[in-house]
Amino acid sequence: MAQLSLGEGKWRMLRRVLKKKRFRYTDCRNMTRLDQAHFDWLVENGFFAQVGDGAYQTTEKGRVAADLGEYEWERAPDVPLVPAPRKPRTAR
């Protein structure tokens, strides 16, 4: 497993809501244009969990990552590549 940096924008979003039990998207915004993309990434990767109608909470993974600004990343298993079928040649 590798330790990867969250990046400052995502890390600040985590830190803003670390002590709150439940929060909304507007509570963790940094007021930058990438906020929605960063928030969606944090939800997709398990740092925030949706707990109700527009409410979220920080997961254990999010609390651990908020301390150092790093998270553990595991590479997806290798999938063997299957070559695409070849088209038969046509005579000209």
Coordinates of C-alpha atoms in Angstrom, one line a residue:
M1 CA 0.0 0.0 0.0
A2 CA 1.2 3.5 -0.8
Q3 CA 0.6 6.7 1.1
L4 CA -0.7 9.4 -1.2
S5 CA -1.3 13.1 -0.5
L6 CA -4.8 14.4 -0.4
G7 CA -3.8 17.8 -1.8
E8 CA -4.5 21.0 0.1
G9 CA -8.0 21.6 -1.2
K10 CA -9.4 18.2 -0.2
W11 CA -7.4 18.3 3.1
R12 CA -8.9 21.6 4.0
M13 CA -12.4 20.3 3.3
L14 CA -11.8 17.4 5.7
R15 CA -10.4 19.6 8.4
R16 CA -13.3 22.1 8.3
V17 CA -15.8 19.4 9.3
L18 CA -13.7 17.1 11.4
K19 CA -15.3 17.9 14.7
K20 CA -18.9 18.1 13.4
K21 CA -21.1 15.0 13.7
R22 CA -23.2 15.9 10.7
F23 CA -22.6 18.6 8.0
R24 CA -23.8 19.7 4.7
Y25 CA -21.7 20.5 1.6
T26 CA -21.8 24.2 2.3
D27 CA -20.2 23.7 5.7
C28 CA -17.0 22.3 4.2
R29 CA -16.6 24.6 1.2
N30 CA -13.3 26.5 0.6
M31 CA -15.1 28.9 -1.8
T32 CA -13.0 27.8 -4.8
R33 CA -14.2 26.6 -8.2
L34 CA -13.0 23.0 -7.6
D35 CA -15.0 22.5 -4.4
Q36 CA -17.7 20.4 -6.0
A37 CA -15.2 18.1 -7.7
H38 CA -13.2 17.7 -4.5
F39 CA -16.3 17.0 -2.4
D40 CA -17.5 14.4 -4.9
W41 CA -14.1 12.7 -4.9
L42 CA -14.1 12.6 -1.1
V43 CA -17.6 11.0 -1.1
E44 CA -16.7 8.5 -3.8
N45 CA -13.5 7.4 -2.0
G46 CA -15.0 6.9 1.4
F47 CA -13.8 10.0 3.3
F48 CA -17.4 11.3 3.7
A49 CA -20.6 9.2 4.0
Q50 CA -24.1 10.3 3.3
V51 CA -26.3 9.9 6.3
G52 CA -29.5 11.6 5.4
D53 CA -31.2 14.1 3.1
G54 CA -28.2 16.2 2.1
A55 CA -26.3 15.4 5.3
Y56 CA -22.9 13.8 5.5
Q57 CA -20.5 12.7 8.2
T58 CA -16.8 12.0 8.3
T59 CA -15.8 8.3 8.2
E60 CA -12.9 6.7 10.0
K61 CA -10.9 6.8 6.9
G62 CA -11.5 10.6 6.6
R63 CA -10.5 11.2 10.3
V64 CA -7.2 9.3 9.8
A65 CA -6.5 11.1 6.6
A66 CA -7.2 14.5 8.1
D67 CA -4.3 14.2 10.6
L68 CA -1.5 14.1 8.1
G69 CA -3.2 14.9 4.8
E70 CA -2.3 11.5 3.4
Y71 CA -4.4 8.4 2.8
E72 CA -3.6 4.7 2.0
W73 CA -4.1 3.7 -1.6
E74 CA -4.0 0.2 -2.9
R75 CA -3.5 -0.5 -6.5
A76 CA -6.4 -2.3 -8.3
P77 CA -5.5 -5.9 -9.3
D78 CA -4.1 -6.3 -12.8
V79 CA -6.6 -7.3 -15.4
P80 CA -5.1 -9.1 -18.3
L81 CA -5.5 -7.3 -21.5
V82 CA -7.4 -9.1 -24.2
P83 CA -6.4 -8.1 -27.7
A84 CA -9.2 -6.7 -29.9
P85 CA -10.3 -9.1 -32.6
R86 CA -8.7 -8.3 -36.0
K87 CA -10.7 -7.4 -39.0
P88 CA -10.1 -9.7 -42.0
R89 CA -8.3 -8.0 -44.8
T90 CA -10.1 -7.3 -47.9
A91 CA -8.6 -7.5 -51.4
R92 CA -8.3 -4.3 -53.3

